[in-house]
Amino acid sequence: MAPYAQRALRIGTENTFRLGPMIAQAEARGLRVIRCNIGEPDFPLPDHIRDEIKRQLDAGNTHYCEPQGVLSLRDAVARHMRAQGIDAAPERVVIFPGAKVPIGFAQQTYANPGDEIIYPSPGFPIYESFTGYIDAVPVPLYLREERGFAFTAEDLARLITPRTRLMFLNFPSNPTGGVPSTGDLAEIAEVLRTRLPPGARVFSDEIYEDIVFEVAHRSIAALPGMAERTIVVSGVSKSYAWTGGRVGWALLPTVEEAQLFRNLNINYFSCVAAYTQEAARVALDSPLRAATLQRMVDSFRARRDVVVDGLNRIEGVRCALPPGAFYVWPNVRGVCERLGVLAAHAALPEDERSRTTPVTLLQMFLLMRHGVATLDRKSFGRIGADREQFLRLSVATSLADLREAVQRIARASQDGAGFESFLRETAGARPW
Ligand code: PMP
């Protein structure tokens, strides 16, 4: 008998971290791989933040600290949220090693086995992944290309039942970059306010809050009646190009809920390193914040424009211009059709066919034969992924590499013979 509890086999994963060995394999074959799979800004940590880390280390701030998070950072987070019109107080803020952690904590805190959890699909994979771990019922809210990857209040209302306990929102969105209009956000809030069962919570993942182009970010928690049912989450990973800092935070609706999360912190990791928390406070409070962010956002905008334009010139690719985040999400069904990917997938042996999807074959062909690392649709929610042929490309790579990546994808899209030989070569050895 396997030594594992059932739940250990029911948790999913985040594919971007799984792709490393396959990139290494492609590189071992002599390819220079352009990494368009990575979800982190390619800028160095801003000097003023790095200097504060050093200062804190020199001051010996290397011991255990308050499990909820140091007060100075919780204060800064609460101020940052109040400036956006959110009713926030430091007693309701909890600090975690990254914005990812409260996703699982929220599911463990609010949902019993059999309870329903709604989340966007395509969406950050950890929302769906954790539902298996806690034996909740996953309820994907599909984002449709024809609606600009938005969803209507009606779409949402249809999914809410008396067993709904948690609803994940993520604006700007990973992977689509979507940001709702002010009107749509108000309508979504109205449905949540009036239709969610008593006690159900909204989890607003705002990790890309600062990376917006033509639009402004607005937190749903700033709308009337939302603060009392919304958990607002963000962190330092994206805004300050600081994914390795592992600092994220959540604002909880009540002090009691913040205390439950604090106790999970105690059980799992005790506390987040105090010297990084103090540097995160500097990141939020520094007068250099706005200018540093602006430089990064301007650079992402220029790269996004080049990539979207280049992709749309490839026959069989259709790519919307995302208003936020640093990803593009092209529909590559036309390329799949031209290269025979759909037919090749349909002809796979049953067990392999159900494990993989057509666009996964294209994703691996792009990586192994053309040296471009991307992520497939199923990396952003497994349920219902088979019927859609999308890839995510991160634009957090140099402009020169992005131009080269687009050229390589254009070449790959004409390389039918290469795709056939790739399939032959990998037959019986496709773990993806
Ligand atoms: N939420 C979303 C939507 C993300 O894309 C990510 C990171 N890719 C996270 C949360 C987690 O971020 P962190 O590094 O702060 O854990």
Coordinates of C-alpha atoms and ligand atoms in Angstrom, one line a residue:
M1 CA 0.0 0.0 0.0
A2 CA 1.2 3.5 -0.8
P3 CA 2.4 5.3 2.3
Y4 CA 0.5 8.5 1.6
A5 CA -2.7 10.1 2.9
Q6 CA -5.3 10.6 0.1
R7 CA -5.0 14.4 0.4
A8 CA -1.3 14.3 -0.5
L9 CA -2.2 12.8 -3.9
R10 CA -5.1 15.3 -4.5
I11 CA -3.0 18.5 -4.4
G12 CA -2.0 20.0 -7.8
T13 CA 1.0 22.2 -8.5
E14 CA 2.3 25.3 -10.2
N15 CA 3.8 24.2 -13.5
T16 CA 6.2 27.1 -13.9
F17 CA 8.3 25.5 -11.2
R18 CA 8.1 22.1 -12.8
L19 CA 9.4 23.3 -16.2
G20 CA 13.0 23.8 -15.0
P21 CA 14.2 20.2 -15.7
M22 CA 12.7 20.3 -19.2
I23 CA 14.3 23.6 -20.0
A24 CA 17.6 22.0 -18.8
Q25 CA 17.0 19.1 -21.1
A26 CA 16.4 21.4 -24.1
E27 CA 19.6 23.3 -23.3
A28 CA 21.5 20.1 -23.0
R29 CA 20.6 19.5 -26.6
G30 CA 22.3 22.7 -27.5
L31 CA 19.3 25.1 -27.7
R32 CA 19.4 28.6 -26.1
V33 CA 16.0 28.7 -24.4
I34 CA 14.2 32.0 -24.1
R35 CA 12.3 31.9 -20.9
C36 CA 8.8 33.3 -21.5
N37 CA 7.5 31.0 -18.8
I38 CA 8.7 33.0 -15.8
G39 CA 6.3 34.9 -13.5
E40 CA 8.7 37.3 -12.1
P41 CA 10.0 40.8 -13.1
D42 CA 13.5 40.6 -14.5
F43 CA 14.6 43.8 -12.8
P44 CA 17.1 43.9 -9.9
L45 CA 15.8 44.6 -6.4
P46 CA 15.7 48.4 -6.1
D47 CA 18.7 49.8 -4.2
H48 CA 16.8 51.4 -1.4
I49 CA 15.2 48.1 -0.5
R50 CA 18.4 46.2 -0.7
D51 CA 20.2 48.8 1.5
E52 CA 17.5 48.4 4.2
I53 CA 18.0 44.6 4.2
K54 CA 21.7 45.1 4.8
R55 CA 21.0 47.7 7.5
Q56 CA 18.6 45.4 9.3
L57 CA 21.1 42.5 9.1
D58 CA 23.9 44.8 10.5
A59 CA 21.6 45.8 13.3
G60 CA 21.1 42.1 14.2
N61 CA 17.4 41.8 13.4
T62 CA 17.7 38.1 12.8
H63 CA 15.6 36.5 15.5
Y64 CA 12.0 35.2 15.8
C65 CA 9.4 38.0 15.7
E66 CA 5.7 38.4 16.1
P67 CA 3.9 35.6 14.1
Q68 CA 1.3 38.0 12.8
G69 CA 4.0 40.1 11.3
V70 CA 6.0 43.1 12.7
L71 CA 3.7 46.0 13.6
S72 CA 5.7 48.5 11.5
L73 CA 5.0 46.5 8.3
R74 CA 1.3 45.8 9.2
D75 CA 0.9 49.5 9.8
A76 CA 2.4 50.3 6.4
V77 CA 0.2 47.8 4.7
A78 CA -2.9 49.2 6.4
R79 CA -1.9 52.7 5.3
H80 CA -1.3 51.5 1.8
M81 CA -4.8 50.0 1.7
R82 CA -6.5 53.0 3.3
A83 CA -5.0 55.1 0.6
Q84 CA -7.0 53.0 -1.9
G85 CA -10.2 53.6 0.0
I86 CA -10.2 50.2 1.9
D87 CA -11.2 50.2 5.5
A88 CA -8.0 48.7 7.0
A89 CA -6.3 48.4 10.4
P90 CA -3.0 46.7 11.4
E91 CA -4.8 44.4 13.8
R92 CA -6.5 42.8 10.8
V93 CA -3.3 42.5 8.7
V94 CA -1.3 39.2 8.7
I95 CA 2.1 38.8 7.1
F96 CA 3.1 35.6 5.2
P97 CA 6.1 34.2 3.3
G98 CA 4.5 35.3 0.0
A99 CA 1.0 36.1 -1.3
K100 CA 0.6 32.4 -2.2
V101 CA 0.4 31.2 1.4
P102 CA -3.0 32.8 2.3
I103 CA -4.6 31.0 -0.7
G104 CA -4.3 27.6 1.0
F105 CA -4.8 29.1 4.5
A106 CA -8.1 30.6 3.4
Q107 CA -9.4 27.3 2.0
Q108 CA -8.4 25.5 5.2
T109 CA -10.0 28.2 7.4
Y110 CA -13.3 28.7 5.6
A111 CA -14.2 25.5 3.8
N112 CA -15.2 22.1 5.1
P113 CA -15.1 19.0 2.8
G114 CA -17.9 19.2 0.3
D115 CA -18.1 23.1 0.4
E116 CA -17.8 24.9 -2.9
I117 CA -15.0 27.2 -3.9
I118 CA -15.4 29.5 -7.0
Y119 CA -12.3 30.6 -8.8
P120 CA -11.4 32.1 -12.2
S121 CA -10.2 29.7 -15.0
P122 CA -7.8 30.3 -16.5
G123 CA -6.4 31.5 -13.2
F124 CA -3.5 31.1 -10.8
P125 CA -3.3 27.3 -10.4
I126 CA -3.0 27.2 -6.7
Y127 CA -6.7 28.2 -6.3
E128 CA -7.8 24.9 -7.9
S129 CA -4.9 22.9 -6.6
F130 CA -5.8 23.4 -2.9
T131 CA -9.5 22.5 -3.4
G132 CA -8.3 18.9 -3.8
Y133 CA -6.2 19.0 -0.7
I134 CA -9.0 20.1 1.5
D135 CA -11.7 18.0 -0.3
A136 CA -13.8 21.0 -1.3
V137 CA -15.7 21.2 -4.6
P138 CA -13.9 23.2 -7.2
V139 CA -16.2 25.5 -9.2
P140 CA -14.4 27.1 -12.1
L141 CA -15.6 30.5 -13.4
Y142 CA -14.6 30.3 -17.0
L143 CA -13.1 33.5 -18.6
R144 CA -14.1 33.6 -22.2
E145 CA -12.0 35.1 -25.0
E146 CA -15.0 36.4 -26.8
R147 CA -15.9 38.5 -23.7
G148 CA -12.4 39.9 -23.4
F149 CA -11.6 37.4 -20.6
A150 CA -14.1 39.2 -18.3
F151 CA -17.1 37.6 -16.7
T152 CA -20.4 39.1 -16.1
A153 CA -22.2 39.4 -12.8
E154 CA -24.8 36.9 -14.2
D155 CA -22.1 34.3 -15.0
L156 CA -21.0 34.6 -11.4
A157 CA -24.5 34.6 -9.9
R158 CA -25.2 31.2 -11.7
L159 CA -22.3 29.5 -9.8
I160 CA -23.2 30.7 -6.3
T161 CA -25.1 28.1 -4.2
P162 CA -25.8 27.8 -0.4
R163 CA -22.6 25.7 -0.2
T164 CA -20.4 28.5 -1.6
R165 CA -17.8 29.4 1.0
L166 CA -15.1 31.2 -0.9
M167 CA -14.8 33.1 -4.1
F168 CA -11.4 33.9 -5.6
L169 CA -10.9 37.1 -7.7
N170 CA -7.7 38.1 -9.3
F171 CA -7.4 41.6 -10.9
P172 CA -5.2 42.3 -12.8
S173 CA -5.4 38.7 -13.7
N174 CA -2.8 36.0 -14.1
P175 CA -2.7 34.8 -16.9
T176 CA -4.9 37.0 -19.0
G177 CA -3.9 40.4 -17.7
G178 CA -7.6 41.3 -17.4
V179 CA -8.9 44.2 -15.3
P180 CA -12.6 44.8 -15.1
S181 CA -14.2 48.2 -15.9
T182 CA -15.5 50.3 -13.0
G183 CA -19.0 49.3 -14.0
D184 CA -18.3 45.6 -14.2
L185 CA -16.5 45.6 -10.8
A186 CA -19.5 47.4 -9.2
E187 CA -21.8 44.7 -10.7
I188 CA -19.6 41.9 -9.5
A189 CA -19.6 43.4 -6.0
E190 CA -23.4 43.8 -6.1
V191 CA -23.8 40.1 -6.8
L192 CA -21.3 39.1 -4.1
R193 CA -23.0 41.3 -1.6
T194 CA -26.5 40.1 -2.3
R195 CA -26.1 36.5 -3.3
L196 CA -23.2 35.0 -1.3
P197 CA -24.5 32.9 1.6
P198 CA -23.9 34.5 5.0
G199 CA -20.3 34.1 6.2
A200 CA -18.9 33.3 2.7
R201 CA -15.8 35.2 1.9
V202 CA -14.3 36.9 -1.2
F203 CA -10.5 36.4 -1.7
S204 CA -9.3 39.3 -3.7
D205 CA -5.8 38.5 -5.0
E206 CA -4.2 41.8 -5.9
I207 CA -0.6 40.8 -6.3
Y208 CA -0.5 42.6 -9.7
E209 CA -2.1 45.8 -8.3
D210 CA 0.7 48.1 -9.4
I211 CA 1.2 46.6 -12.9
V212 CA -1.5 48.3 -14.9
F213 CA -1.2 50.2 -18.2
E214 CA -4.2 52.0 -19.7
V215 CA -6.4 51.5 -16.6
A216 CA -6.2 52.1 -12.9
H217 CA -6.4 49.4 -10.3
R218 CA -9.4 49.5 -8.0
S219 CA -9.8 47.0 -5.1
I220 CA -13.2 45.4 -4.8
A221 CA -12.8 45.8 -1.0
A222 CA -13.1 49.6 -1.5
L223 CA -16.7 49.2 -2.7
P224 CA -19.6 49.6 -0.3
G225 CA -20.4 46.5 1.8
M226 CA -17.3 44.6 0.6
A227 CA -14.7 45.2 3.3
E228 CA -16.6 43.0 5.8
R229 CA -16.6 40.0 3.5
T230 CA -13.3 40.4 1.6
I231 CA -9.8 39.2 2.3
V232 CA -7.4 41.5 0.4
V233 CA -4.1 39.9 -0.6
S234 CA -0.9 41.3 -2.0
G235 CA 2.8 41.4 -1.5
V236 CA 6.3 42.4 -2.6
S237 CA 7.0 39.8 -5.3
K238 CA 5.7 41.7 -8.4
S239 CA 5.6 45.4 -7.5
Y240 CA 9.2 45.5 -6.3
A241 CA 10.7 42.7 -8.4
W242 CA 11.3 40.8 -5.2
T243 CA 10.0 37.3 -5.6
G244 CA 12.9 35.9 -3.5
G245 CA 12.0 38.1 -0.5
R246 CA 9.0 36.0 0.3
V247 CA 6.8 38.7 1.9
G248 CA 3.0 38.8 1.3
W249 CA 0.1 40.0 3.3
A250 CA -3.6 39.7 3.8
L251 CA -6.2 42.1 5.3
L252 CA -8.9 40.0 7.0
P253 CA -12.5 41.2 7.6
T254 CA -12.3 40.8 11.4
V255 CA -9.6 40.6 14.1
E256 CA -10.8 37.1 15.0
E257 CA -10.1 35.9 11.5
A258 CA -6.7 37.6 11.6
Q259 CA -6.0 35.6 14.8
L260 CA -6.9 32.3 13.1
F261 CA -4.5 33.1 10.3
R262 CA -1.9 34.1 12.8
N263 CA -2.3 30.7 14.5
L264 CA -1.8 29.0 11.2
N265 CA 1.5 31.0 10.8
I266 CA 2.5 29.7 14.3
N267 CA 1.8 26.1 13.2
Y268 CA 3.4 26.3 9.8
F269 CA 6.4 28.6 10.0
S270 CA 6.3 30.7 13.2
C271 CA 7.1 34.0 11.5
V272 CA 8.5 35.7 8.4
A273 CA 12.1 36.9 8.7
A274 CA 12.0 40.3 10.5
Y275 CA 14.7 41.9 8.4
T276 CA 12.8 41.3 5.2
Q277 CA 9.6 42.6 6.7
E278 CA 11.3 45.8 7.7
A279 CA 12.7 46.1 4.1
A280 CA 9.1 45.5 2.8
R281 CA 8.0 48.4 5.0
V282 CA 10.6 50.5 3.2
A283 CA 9.3 49.3 -0.2
L284 CA 5.8 50.5 0.7
D285 CA 6.8 53.8 2.4
S286 CA 9.7 55.0 0.4
P287 CA 9.3 58.2 -1.6
L288 CA 11.2 56.4 -4.4
R289 CA 8.3 53.9 -4.7
A290 CA 6.3 55.6 -7.4
A291 CA 9.2 56.4 -9.8
T292 CA 10.7 52.9 -9.4
L293 CA 7.4 51.4 -10.2
Q294 CA 6.8 53.7 -13.2
R295 CA 10.0 52.6 -14.8
M296 CA 9.1 49.0 -14.5
V297 CA 5.6 49.5 -15.8
D298 CA 6.7 51.5 -18.8
S299 CA 9.1 48.8 -19.7
F300 CA 6.5 46.1 -19.4
R301 CA 4.1 48.2 -21.6
A302 CA 6.7 48.6 -24.3
R303 CA 7.5 44.8 -24.3
R304 CA 3.8 43.9 -24.2
D305 CA 3.1 46.0 -27.3
V306 CA 5.9 44.4 -29.3
V307 CA 5.0 40.9 -28.3
V308 CA 1.2 41.3 -28.9
D309 CA 1.8 43.0 -32.3
G310 CA 4.3 40.3 -33.3
L311 CA 2.1 37.4 -32.3
N312 CA -0.9 38.8 -34.1
R313 CA 1.2 38.8 -37.3
I314 CA 1.5 35.0 -37.1
E315 CA -1.2 33.2 -39.0
G316 CA -3.3 31.1 -36.6
V317 CA -2.5 33.3 -33.5
R318 CA -4.9 35.8 -32.0
C319 CA -3.8 37.8 -29.0
A320 CA -5.6 40.5 -27.0
L321 CA -3.8 43.4 -25.5
P322 CA -3.8 42.9 -21.7
P323 CA -4.4 46.0 -19.6
G324 CA -2.5 44.7 -16.6
A325 CA 0.2 42.2 -15.3
F326 CA 3.1 41.1 -17.4
Y327 CA 1.7 38.2 -19.4
V328 CA 0.1 37.8 -22.8
W329 CA -2.4 35.0 -23.4
P330 CA -2.6 34.2 -27.1
N331 CA -5.1 31.8 -28.6
V332 CA -3.0 29.4 -30.8
R333 CA -5.8 27.1 -32.0
G334 CA -5.0 28.1 -35.6
V335 CA -1.4 27.0 -35.2
C336 CA -2.5 23.8 -33.6
E337 CA -4.8 23.1 -36.6
R338 CA -2.1 23.9 -39.2
L339 CA 0.6 21.7 -37.5
G340 CA -1.8 18.8 -37.0
V341 CA -1.6 19.1 -33.2
L342 CA -5.3 18.5 -32.6
A343 CA -5.3 15.4 -34.8
A344 CA -2.1 14.2 -33.2
H345 CA -3.7 14.6 -29.7
A346 CA -6.9 12.8 -30.8
A347 CA -4.8 9.9 -32.0
L348 CA -2.9 9.4 -28.7
P349 CA -3.6 6.3 -26.6
E350 CA -6.5 6.8 -24.3
D351 CA -4.5 7.1 -21.0
E352 CA -2.1 9.6 -22.5
R353 CA -4.8 11.6 -24.2
S354 CA -6.7 12.2 -21.0
R355 CA -3.5 13.2 -19.2
T356 CA -2.4 15.9 -21.7
T357 CA -4.0 18.5 -23.9
P358 CA -3.4 19.5 -27.6
V359 CA -1.7 22.8 -26.7
T360 CA 0.6 21.0 -24.3
L361 CA 2.1 19.2 -27.3
L362 CA 2.6 22.5 -29.0
Q363 CA 4.1 24.0 -25.8
M364 CA 6.7 21.2 -25.6
F365 CA 7.4 21.4 -29.3
L366 CA 8.1 25.1 -28.9
L367 CA 10.4 24.4 -26.0
M368 CA 12.3 21.3 -27.2
R369 CA 12.6 22.1 -30.9
H370 CA 12.5 25.9 -31.0
G371 CA 13.8 27.0 -27.6
V372 CA 10.9 29.0 -26.4
A373 CA 9.5 28.2 -22.9
T374 CA 5.8 29.0 -22.4
L375 CA 3.0 27.6 -20.3
D376 CA 0.0 25.8 -21.5
R377 CA -3.7 26.4 -20.7
K378 CA -3.9 23.5 -18.2
S379 CA -1.2 25.2 -16.1
F380 CA -4.0 27.7 -15.2
G381 CA -6.7 25.3 -14.1
R382 CA -7.0 21.7 -15.1
I383 CA -10.7 21.3 -15.2
G384 CA -12.2 22.1 -18.6
A385 CA -8.7 23.0 -20.0
D386 CA -8.7 20.5 -22.9
R387 CA -11.0 22.4 -25.2
E388 CA -9.0 25.6 -25.2
Q389 CA -5.7 26.1 -27.0
F390 CA -3.9 29.0 -25.2
L391 CA -0.4 29.7 -24.1
R392 CA 0.9 32.1 -21.5
L393 CA 4.0 34.1 -22.4
S394 CA 5.6 36.3 -19.7
V395 CA 7.0 39.6 -21.1
A396 CA 9.4 39.9 -18.2
T397 CA 12.4 39.2 -20.5
S398 CA 14.6 41.5 -22.5
L399 CA 13.0 43.1 -25.6
A400 CA 15.7 41.5 -27.8
D401 CA 14.8 38.1 -26.5
L402 CA 11.1 38.7 -26.8
R403 CA 11.5 39.7 -30.5
E404 CA 13.5 36.5 -31.0
A405 CA 10.9 34.5 -29.2
V406 CA 8.1 35.8 -31.5
Q407 CA 10.2 35.0 -34.6
R408 CA 10.9 31.5 -33.3
I409 CA 7.2 30.9 -32.7
A410 CA 6.4 32.2 -36.2
R411 CA 9.0 29.7 -37.6
A412 CA 7.6 26.9 -35.4
S413 CA 4.1 27.6 -36.7
Q414 CA 5.3 26.6 -40.2
D415 CA 7.3 23.6 -39.1
G416 CA 4.9 20.8 -39.7
A417 CA 7.7 18.3 -40.5
G418 CA 9.5 19.2 -37.3
F419 CA 6.3 18.7 -35.3
E420 CA 5.8 15.2 -36.8
S421 CA 9.4 14.2 -36.0
F422 CA 9.1 15.6 -32.5
L423 CA 6.1 13.4 -31.9
R424 CA 7.8 10.3 -33.2
E425 CA 10.9 11.0 -31.1
T426 CA 8.9 11.5 -27.9
A427 CA 6.4 8.7 -28.4
G428 CA 6.1 6.7 -25.2
A429 CA 8.1 9.2 -23.2
R430 CA 5.9 12.2 -22.7
P431 CA 5.4 12.8 -18.9
W432 CA 3.7 16.1 -19.7
Ligands
PMP1 N1 -1.2 35.2 -6.8 C1 -1.0 35.3 -8.2 C2 -2.1 35.6 -9.1 C3 0.3 35.1 -8.7 O1 0.5 35.1 -10.0 C4 1.4 34.8 -7.8 C5 2.8 34.6 -8.2 N2 3.0 34.1 -9.5 C6 1.1 34.7 -6.4 C7 -0.2 34.9 -6.0 C8 2.1 34.4 -5.4 O2 3.0 35.3 -5.2 P1 4.1 35.3 -4.1 O3 5.5 35.2 -4.8 O4 4.0 36.5 -3.3 O5 3.9 34.1 -3.2

